[in-house]
Amino acid sequence: MIAAVIVAGGKGLRMGQPLPKQFIDLRNTPILTRTLQVFDRCGIIDKAVVVLPGASTEYYKASILTAANLQGEWAIATGGRRRQDSVMNGLAAIEGDHGVVLIHDGVRPLVTAALIKAVALGAQKWGACIPTLPAIDTLKRVDENGKVIETPLRDMYRMAQTPQGFRLDIIKAAHSKAIEEGLTATDDASLVESIGQTVRVIEGERMNIKITTPEDLAVARAYLSLRSDSISAG
């Protein structure tokens, strides 16, 4: 079994708009709708869960789920205080611990079916697989006063994306340990690393951006416009 958990439980305050960022329009389609459609149509997902802010459930059903014309069955889980809590709630909606799960940010709507399939294959093969990109800027480590204390070699660093894929038994064990020991992490791979599981990386996609600011939204709109123009020209 291949499951998917789409995490869209945040409020998106940095976007500066009344709607949570996952519901903002992206070229006539809500961001979350685009994300769900890519997973729904990629052809490999057996079980799907979307995690939403509790107050958004009815809005989602009326404005997102129905309009998206999804073919698969999508369960709804309620978001928690942190992203980590939201993921745990999404995992709880998946019975058993056989197969793999792909955990993806709902505000990464430009992900491709090819990347989804590659991560799923990697998770099946290695147990834990994430897409990453090389760091292209020089990295600086600074102290609390803004003083540079180190310039690490960027060749040793990668920027993590989603979807992140894991065997269900591994990721559920990692989240359980996090609860027991009070661990906090910004991505699921970090929790998996904390239980001693090796995480393998594959090449991510430059346009698989996470839309968190108005500038990100502008980039996504520009990219989709260019892609549409390219398709039309072709």
PDB file of C-alpha atoms in Angstrom:
ATOM      1  CA  MET A   1       0.000   0.000   0.000  1.00  0.00           C
ATOM      2  CA  ILE A   2       1.092   3.554  -0.745  1.00  0.00           C
ATOM      3  CA  ALA A   3      -0.602   6.221   1.364  1.00  0.00           C
ATOM      4  CA  ALA A   4      -0.368  10.004   1.245  1.00  0.00           C
ATOM      5  CA  VAL A   5      -0.780  12.559   4.015  1.00  0.00           C
ATOM      6  CA  ILE A   6      -1.183  16.121   2.751  1.00  0.00           C
ATOM      7  CA  VAL A   7      -0.474  18.552   5.570  1.00  0.00           C
ATOM      8  CA  ALA A   8      -2.557  21.726   5.309  1.00  0.00           C
ATOM      9  CA  GLY A   9      -3.328  22.442   8.937  1.00  0.00           C
ATOM     10  CA  GLY A  10      -1.584  25.805   9.286  1.00  0.00           C
ATOM     11  CA  LYS A  11      -2.999  29.321   9.336  1.00  0.00           C
ATOM     12  CA  GLY A  12      -0.427  30.858   6.981  1.00  0.00           C
ATOM     13  CA  LEU A  13      -0.064  34.146   8.855  1.00  0.00           C
ATOM     14  CA  ARG A  14       3.024  35.204   6.889  1.00  0.00           C
ATOM     15  CA  MET A  15       0.925  35.485   3.739  1.00  0.00           C
ATOM     16  CA  GLY A  16      -0.951  38.445   5.235  1.00  0.00           C
ATOM     17  CA  GLN A  17      -4.348  37.413   3.842  1.00  0.00           C
ATOM     18  CA  PRO A  18      -7.642  36.539   5.591  1.00  0.00           C
ATOM     19  CA  LEU A  19      -7.752  33.026   4.110  1.00  0.00           C
ATOM     20  CA  PRO A  20      -5.235  30.364   5.189  1.00  0.00           C
ATOM     21  CA  LYS A  21      -2.547  30.226   2.512  1.00  0.00           C
ATOM     22  CA  GLN A  22      -3.558  26.748   1.327  1.00  0.00           C
ATOM     23  CA  PHE A  23      -6.908  28.146   0.156  1.00  0.00           C
ATOM     24  CA  ILE A  24      -5.506  31.160  -1.728  1.00  0.00           C
ATOM     25  CA  ASP A  25      -6.115  31.267  -5.468  1.00  0.00           C
ATOM     26  CA  LEU A  26      -3.273  30.227  -7.766  1.00  0.00           C
ATOM     27  CA  ARG A  27      -4.280  30.988 -11.346  1.00  0.00           C
ATOM     28  CA  ASN A  28      -7.985  30.278 -10.800  1.00  0.00           C
ATOM     29  CA  THR A  29      -7.428  27.215  -8.615  1.00  0.00           C
ATOM     30  CA  PRO A  30      -6.818  27.126  -4.840  1.00  0.00           C
ATOM     31  CA  ILE A  31      -3.280  26.109  -3.891  1.00  0.00           C
ATOM     32  CA  LEU A  32      -4.472  23.062  -1.969  1.00  0.00           C
ATOM     33  CA  THR A  33      -6.699  21.928  -4.827  1.00  0.00           C
ATOM     34  CA  ARG A  34      -3.700  21.822  -7.155  1.00  0.00           C
ATOM     35  CA  THR A  35      -1.713  19.802  -4.634  1.00  0.00           C
ATOM     36  CA  LEU A  36      -4.490  17.276  -4.089  1.00  0.00           C
ATOM     37  CA  GLN A  37      -5.060  16.854  -7.812  1.00  0.00           C
ATOM     38  CA  VAL A  38      -1.426  15.966  -8.496  1.00  0.00           C
ATOM     39  CA  PHE A  39      -1.499  13.194  -5.889  1.00  0.00           C
ATOM     40  CA  ASP A  40      -4.977  12.032  -6.879  1.00  0.00           C
ATOM     41  CA  ARG A  41      -3.992  11.697 -10.534  1.00  0.00           C
ATOM     42  CA  CYS A  42      -0.479  10.275 -10.183  1.00  0.00           C
ATOM     43  CA  GLY A  43      -1.891   6.750 -10.247  1.00  0.00           C
ATOM     44  CA  ILE A  44      -0.096   5.157  -7.280  1.00  0.00           C
ATOM     45  CA  ILE A  45      -1.909   6.380  -4.147  1.00  0.00           C
ATOM     46  CA  ASP A  46      -4.133   3.807  -2.408  1.00  0.00           C
ATOM     47  CA  LYS A  47      -5.088   5.791   0.705  1.00  0.00           C
ATOM     48  CA  ALA A  48      -5.110   9.583   1.069  1.00  0.00           C
ATOM     49  CA  VAL A  49      -5.578  11.906   4.023  1.00  0.00           C
ATOM     50  CA  VAL A  50      -5.661  15.693   4.079  1.00  0.00           C
ATOM     51  CA  VAL A  51      -5.008  17.461   7.376  1.00  0.00           C
ATOM     52  CA  LEU A  52      -6.893  20.737   7.862  1.00  0.00           C
ATOM     53  CA  PRO A  53      -7.452  23.401  10.497  1.00  0.00           C
ATOM     54  CA  GLY A  54     -10.535  22.326  12.425  1.00  0.00           C
ATOM     55  CA  ALA A  55     -12.417  25.519  11.561  1.00  0.00           C
ATOM     56  CA  SER A  56     -11.829  24.923   7.829  1.00  0.00           C
ATOM     57  CA  THR A  57     -13.419  21.494   7.469  1.00  0.00           C
ATOM     58  CA  GLU A  58     -16.775  22.642   6.107  1.00  0.00           C
ATOM     59  CA  TYR A  59     -15.120  25.197   3.814  1.00  0.00           C
ATOM     60  CA  TYR A  60     -12.848  22.467   2.494  1.00  0.00           C
ATOM     61  CA  LYS A  61     -15.699  20.109   1.739  1.00  0.00           C
ATOM     62  CA  ALA A  62     -17.680  22.777  -0.084  1.00  0.00           C
ATOM     63  CA  SER A  63     -14.967  24.696  -1.894  1.00  0.00           C
ATOM     64  CA  ILE A  64     -12.017  22.338  -2.262  1.00  0.00           C
ATOM     65  CA  LEU A  65     -13.062  18.691  -2.240  1.00  0.00           C
ATOM     66  CA  THR A  66     -16.103  19.010  -4.489  1.00  0.00           C
ATOM     67  CA  ALA A  67     -14.474  21.438  -6.917  1.00  0.00           C
ATOM     68  CA  ALA A  68     -11.290  19.363  -7.211  1.00  0.00           C
ATOM     69  CA  ASN A  69     -13.177  16.457  -8.813  1.00  0.00           C
ATOM     70  CA  LEU A  70     -10.951  13.944  -7.039  1.00  0.00           C
ATOM     71  CA  GLN A  71     -11.258  10.314  -8.092  1.00  0.00           C
ATOM     72  CA  GLY A  72      -9.869   8.674  -4.948  1.00  0.00           C
ATOM     73  CA  GLU A  73     -11.264   8.663  -1.423  1.00  0.00           C
ATOM     74  CA  TRP A  74      -9.799  11.421   0.724  1.00  0.00           C
ATOM     75  CA  ALA A  75     -10.125  11.232   4.489  1.00  0.00           C
ATOM     76  CA  ILE A  76      -9.969  14.391   6.601  1.00  0.00           C
ATOM     77  CA  ALA A  77      -7.910  14.785   9.777  1.00  0.00           C
ATOM     78  CA  THR A  78      -7.770  17.810  12.039  1.00  0.00           C
ATOM     79  CA  GLY A  79      -4.578  19.826  12.314  1.00  0.00           C
ATOM     80  CA  GLY A  80      -2.699  20.265  15.571  1.00  0.00           C
ATOM     81  CA  ARG A  81      -0.794  23.100  17.218  1.00  0.00           C
ATOM     82  CA  ARG A  82       2.406  22.271  15.327  1.00  0.00           C
ATOM     83  CA  ARG A  83       3.030  20.748  11.920  1.00  0.00           C
ATOM     84  CA  GLN A  84       4.412  17.725  13.750  1.00  0.00           C
ATOM     85  CA  ASP A  85       1.083  17.281  15.559  1.00  0.00           C
ATOM     86  CA  SER A  86      -0.818  17.617  12.287  1.00  0.00           C
ATOM     87  CA  VAL A  87       1.272  14.882  10.678  1.00  0.00           C
ATOM     88  CA  MET A  88       0.652  12.608  13.662  1.00  0.00           C
ATOM     89  CA  ASN A  89      -3.097  13.157  13.301  1.00  0.00           C
ATOM     90  CA  GLY A  90      -2.865  12.328   9.606  1.00  0.00           C
ATOM     91  CA  LEU A  91      -0.907   9.147  10.283  1.00  0.00           C
ATOM     92  CA  ALA A  92      -3.500   8.103  12.858  1.00  0.00           C
ATOM     93  CA  ALA A  93      -6.079   8.028  10.055  1.00  0.00           C
ATOM     94  CA  ILE A  94      -4.082   5.293   8.293  1.00  0.00           C
ATOM     95  CA  GLU A  95      -4.758   1.870   9.770  1.00  0.00           C
ATOM     96  CA  GLY A  96      -1.907  -0.555  10.309  1.00  0.00           C
ATOM     97  CA  ASP A  97       1.787  -0.106   9.636  1.00  0.00           C
ATOM     98  CA  HIS A  98       2.304  -1.975   6.382  1.00  0.00           C
ATOM     99  CA  GLY A  99       3.311  -0.154   3.227  1.00  0.00           C
ATOM    100  CA  VAL A 100       4.722   3.340   2.803  1.00  0.00           C
ATOM    101  CA  VAL A 101       3.407   6.834   3.302  1.00  0.00           C
ATOM    102  CA  LEU A 102       4.278  10.053   1.503  1.00  0.00           C
ATOM    103  CA  ILE A 103       4.002  13.166   3.675  1.00  0.00           C
ATOM    104  CA  HIS A 104       3.660  16.382   1.686  1.00  0.00           C
ATOM    105  CA  ASP A 105       3.142  20.070   2.389  1.00  0.00           C
ATOM    106  CA  GLY A 106      -0.234  21.187   1.077  1.00  0.00           C
ATOM    107  CA  VAL A 107       1.332  24.457  -0.069  1.00  0.00           C
ATOM    108  CA  ARG A 108       3.755  22.767  -2.491  1.00  0.00           C
ATOM    109  CA  PRO A 109       1.338  22.609  -5.456  1.00  0.00           C
ATOM    110  CA  LEU A 110       3.991  22.446  -8.188  1.00  0.00           C
ATOM    111  CA  VAL A 111       5.205  18.975  -7.260  1.00  0.00           C
ATOM    112  CA  THR A 112       5.129  16.547 -10.176  1.00  0.00           C
ATOM    113  CA  ALA A 113       3.823  13.002 -10.455  1.00  0.00           C
ATOM    114  CA  ALA A 114       7.335  11.929 -11.435  1.00  0.00           C
ATOM    115  CA  LEU A 115       8.779  13.125  -8.123  1.00  0.00           C
ATOM    116  CA  ILE A 116       5.938  11.535  -6.144  1.00  0.00           C
ATOM    117  CA  LYS A 117       6.622   8.190  -7.803  1.00  0.00           C
ATOM    118  CA  ALA A 118      10.382   8.485  -7.301  1.00  0.00           C
ATOM    119  CA  VAL A 119      10.002   9.159  -3.577  1.00  0.00           C
ATOM    120  CA  ALA A 120       7.552   6.265  -3.186  1.00  0.00           C
ATOM    121  CA  LEU A 121       9.991   3.933  -4.917  1.00  0.00           C
ATOM    122  CA  GLY A 122      12.821   5.143  -2.691  1.00  0.00           C
ATOM    123  CA  ALA A 123      10.749   4.620   0.469  1.00  0.00           C
ATOM    124  CA  GLN A 124       9.912   1.088  -0.595  1.00  0.00           C
ATOM    125  CA  LYS A 125      13.556   0.354  -1.346  1.00  0.00           C
ATOM    126  CA  TRP A 126      15.300   2.059   1.592  1.00  0.00           C
ATOM    127  CA  GLY A 127      12.610   2.640   4.229  1.00  0.00           C
ATOM    128  CA  ALA A 128      13.066   6.421   4.254  1.00  0.00           C
ATOM    129  CA  CYS A 129      13.567   8.690   1.247  1.00  0.00           C
ATOM    130  CA  ILE A 130      13.359  12.458   0.770  1.00  0.00           C
ATOM    131  CA  PRO A 131      13.906  14.809  -2.193  1.00  0.00           C
ATOM    132  CA  THR A 132      16.620  17.425  -1.743  1.00  0.00           C
ATOM    133  CA  LEU A 133      18.403  20.128  -3.701  1.00  0.00           C
ATOM    134  CA  PRO A 134      22.008  21.293  -3.456  1.00  0.00           C
ATOM    135  CA  ALA A 135      22.561  24.532  -1.565  1.00  0.00           C
ATOM    136  CA  ILE A 136      23.446  27.143  -4.189  1.00  0.00           C
ATOM    137  CA  ASP A 137      24.251  30.074  -1.916  1.00  0.00           C
ATOM    138  CA  THR A 138      27.173  30.357   0.464  1.00  0.00           C
ATOM    139  CA  LEU A 139      26.091  29.302   3.956  1.00  0.00           C
ATOM    140  CA  LYS A 140      26.930  31.205   7.131  1.00  0.00           C
ATOM    141  CA  ARG A 141      26.493  30.037  10.719  1.00  0.00           C
ATOM    142  CA  VAL A 142      25.882  32.946  13.036  1.00  0.00           C
ATOM    143  CA  ASP A 143      25.466  33.438  16.771  1.00  0.00           C
ATOM    144  CA  GLU A 144      22.558  35.082  18.580  1.00  0.00           C
ATOM    145  CA  ASN A 145      24.094  38.517  17.974  1.00  0.00           C
ATOM    146  CA  GLY A 146      24.306  38.111  14.222  1.00  0.00           C
ATOM    147  CA  LYS A 147      28.058  37.490  14.212  1.00  0.00           C
ATOM    148  CA  VAL A 148      29.377  35.023  11.643  1.00  0.00           C
ATOM    149  CA  ILE A 149      31.169  32.180  13.392  1.00  0.00           C
ATOM    150  CA  GLU A 150      31.559  29.687  10.555  1.00  0.00           C
ATOM    151  CA  THR A 151      31.301  29.342   6.772  1.00  0.00           C
ATOM    152  CA  PRO A 152      30.626  25.637   6.216  1.00  0.00           C
ATOM    153  CA  LEU A 153      31.291  23.884   2.928  1.00  0.00           C
ATOM    154  CA  ARG A 154      27.981  24.011   1.089  1.00  0.00           C
ATOM    155  CA  ASP A 155      28.777  20.809  -0.835  1.00  0.00           C
ATOM    156  CA  MET A 156      27.942  18.908   2.345  1.00  0.00           C
ATOM    157  CA  TYR A 157      24.471  20.463   2.714  1.00  0.00           C
ATOM    158  CA  ARG A 158      21.189  19.832   0.957  1.00  0.00           C
ATOM    159  CA  MET A 159      17.833  21.629   1.132  1.00  0.00           C
ATOM    160  CA  ALA A 160      14.989  19.265   1.998  1.00  0.00           C
ATOM    161  CA  GLN A 161      11.649  19.199   0.206  1.00  0.00           C
ATOM    162  CA  THR A 162       8.486  17.119   0.388  1.00  0.00           C
ATOM    163  CA  PRO A 163       6.993  14.633  -0.272  1.00  0.00           C
ATOM    164  CA  GLN A 164       9.038  12.676   2.242  1.00  0.00           C
ATOM    165  CA  GLY A 165       8.463   8.935   2.041  1.00  0.00           C
ATOM    166  CA  PHE A 166       8.729   6.348   4.806  1.00  0.00           C
ATOM    167  CA  ARG A 167       7.717   2.842   5.683  1.00  0.00           C
ATOM    168  CA  LEU A 168       4.669   3.239   7.879  1.00  0.00           C
ATOM    169  CA  ASP A 169       6.164   1.309  10.783  1.00  0.00           C
ATOM    170  CA  ILE A 170       9.246   3.556  10.774  1.00  0.00           C
ATOM    171  CA  ILE A 171       7.467   6.911  10.676  1.00  0.00           C
ATOM    172  CA  LYS A 172       4.864   5.897  13.260  1.00  0.00           C
ATOM    173  CA  ALA A 173       7.630   4.714  15.591  1.00  0.00           C
ATOM    174  CA  ALA A 174       9.497   7.984  15.079  1.00  0.00           C
ATOM    175  CA  HIS A 175       6.464  10.102  15.944  1.00  0.00           C
ATOM    176  CA  SER A 176       5.680   7.961  18.964  1.00  0.00           C
ATOM    177  CA  LYS A 177       9.224   8.456  20.279  1.00  0.00           C
ATOM    178  CA  ALA A 178       8.945  12.196  19.662  1.00  0.00           C
ATOM    179  CA  ILE A 179       5.845  12.321  21.870  1.00  0.00           C
ATOM    180  CA  GLU A 180       7.473  10.252  24.613  1.00  0.00           C
ATOM    181  CA  GLU A 181      10.685  12.295  24.669  1.00  0.00           C
ATOM    182  CA  GLY A 182       9.279  15.718  23.840  1.00  0.00           C
ATOM    183  CA  LEU A 183      11.206  16.015  20.582  1.00  0.00           C
ATOM    184  CA  THR A 184      10.381  18.760  18.092  1.00  0.00           C
ATOM    185  CA  ALA A 185      11.429  18.820  14.447  1.00  0.00           C
ATOM    186  CA  THR A 186      10.610  20.881  11.375  1.00  0.00           C
ATOM    187  CA  ASP A 187      10.392  17.861   9.090  1.00  0.00           C
ATOM    188  CA  ASP A 188       9.567  14.192   9.459  1.00  0.00           C
ATOM    189  CA  ALA A 189      12.963  12.992   8.277  1.00  0.00           C
ATOM    190  CA  SER A 190      14.526  14.557  11.381  1.00  0.00           C
ATOM    191  CA  LEU A 191      12.324  12.431  13.616  1.00  0.00           C
ATOM    192  CA  VAL A 192      13.201   9.314  11.640  1.00  0.00           C
ATOM    193  CA  GLU A 193      16.893  10.148  12.003  1.00  0.00           C
ATOM    194  CA  SER A 194      16.378  10.416  15.776  1.00  0.00           C
ATOM    195  CA  ILE A 195      15.507   6.704  16.020  1.00  0.00           C
ATOM    196  CA  GLY A 196      18.660   5.711  14.150  1.00  0.00           C
ATOM    197  CA  GLN A 197      17.051   5.078  10.770  1.00  0.00           C
ATOM    198  CA  THR A 198      19.069   6.015   7.701  1.00  0.00           C
ATOM    199  CA  VAL A 199      17.353   8.524   5.410  1.00  0.00           C
ATOM    200  CA  ARG A 200      18.347   8.417   1.752  1.00  0.00           C
ATOM    201  CA  VAL A 201      18.030  11.388  -0.591  1.00  0.00           C
ATOM    202  CA  ILE A 202      17.082  11.739  -4.234  1.00  0.00           C
ATOM    203  CA  GLU A 203      17.145  14.799  -6.468  1.00  0.00           C
ATOM    204  CA  GLY A 204      14.286  17.215  -5.854  1.00  0.00           C
ATOM    205  CA  GLU A 205      12.734  19.749  -8.202  1.00  0.00           C
ATOM    206  CA  ARG A 206      13.589  23.459  -8.308  1.00  0.00           C
ATOM    207  CA  MET A 207       9.982  24.521  -8.827  1.00  0.00           C
ATOM    208  CA  ASN A 208       8.658  22.341  -6.017  1.00  0.00           C
ATOM    209  CA  ILE A 209       8.569  25.457  -3.857  1.00  0.00           C
ATOM    210  CA  LYS A 210       6.722  25.899  -0.584  1.00  0.00           C
ATOM    211  CA  ILE A 211       4.370  28.878  -0.861  1.00  0.00           C
ATOM    212  CA  THR A 212       4.602  30.762   2.422  1.00  0.00           C
ATOM    213  CA  THR A 213       4.992  34.426   1.411  1.00  0.00           C
ATOM    214  CA  PRO A 214       3.460  36.748  -1.214  1.00  0.00           C
ATOM    215  CA  GLU A 215       6.766  36.531  -3.111  1.00  0.00           C
ATOM    216  CA  ASP A 216       6.480  32.729  -3.301  1.00  0.00           C
ATOM    217  CA  LEU A 217       2.955  33.095  -4.638  1.00  0.00           C
ATOM    218  CA  ALA A 218       4.165  35.492  -7.340  1.00  0.00           C
ATOM    219  CA  VAL A 219       6.888  33.031  -8.380  1.00  0.00           C
ATOM    220  CA  ALA A 220       4.377  30.170  -8.611  1.00  0.00           C
ATOM    221  CA  ARG A 221       1.976  32.253 -10.690  1.00  0.00           C
ATOM    222  CA  ALA A 222       4.771  33.313 -13.024  1.00  0.00           C
ATOM    223  CA  TYR A 223       5.948  29.727 -13.436  1.00  0.00           C
ATOM    224  CA  LEU A 224       2.459  28.460 -14.242  1.00  0.00           C
ATOM    225  CA  SER A 225       2.011  31.288 -16.729  1.00  0.00           C
ATOM    226  CA  LEU A 226       5.244  30.378 -18.489  1.00  0.00           C
ATOM    227  CA  ARG A 227       4.334  26.706 -18.495  1.00  0.00           C
ATOM    228  CA  SER A 228       0.917  27.484 -19.979  1.00  0.00           C
ATOM    229  CA  ASP A 229       2.529  29.644 -22.639  1.00  0.00           C
ATOM    230  CA  SER A 230       4.965  26.863 -23.451  1.00  0.00           C
ATOM    231  CA  ILE A 231       2.155  24.331 -23.794  1.00  0.00           C
ATOM    232  CA  SER A 232       0.211  26.696 -26.016  1.00  0.00           C
ATOM    233  CA  ALA A 233       3.242  27.381 -28.174  1.00  0.00           C
ATOM    234  CA  GLY A 234       3.953  23.687 -28.484  1.00  0.00           C
TER     235      GLY A 234
END
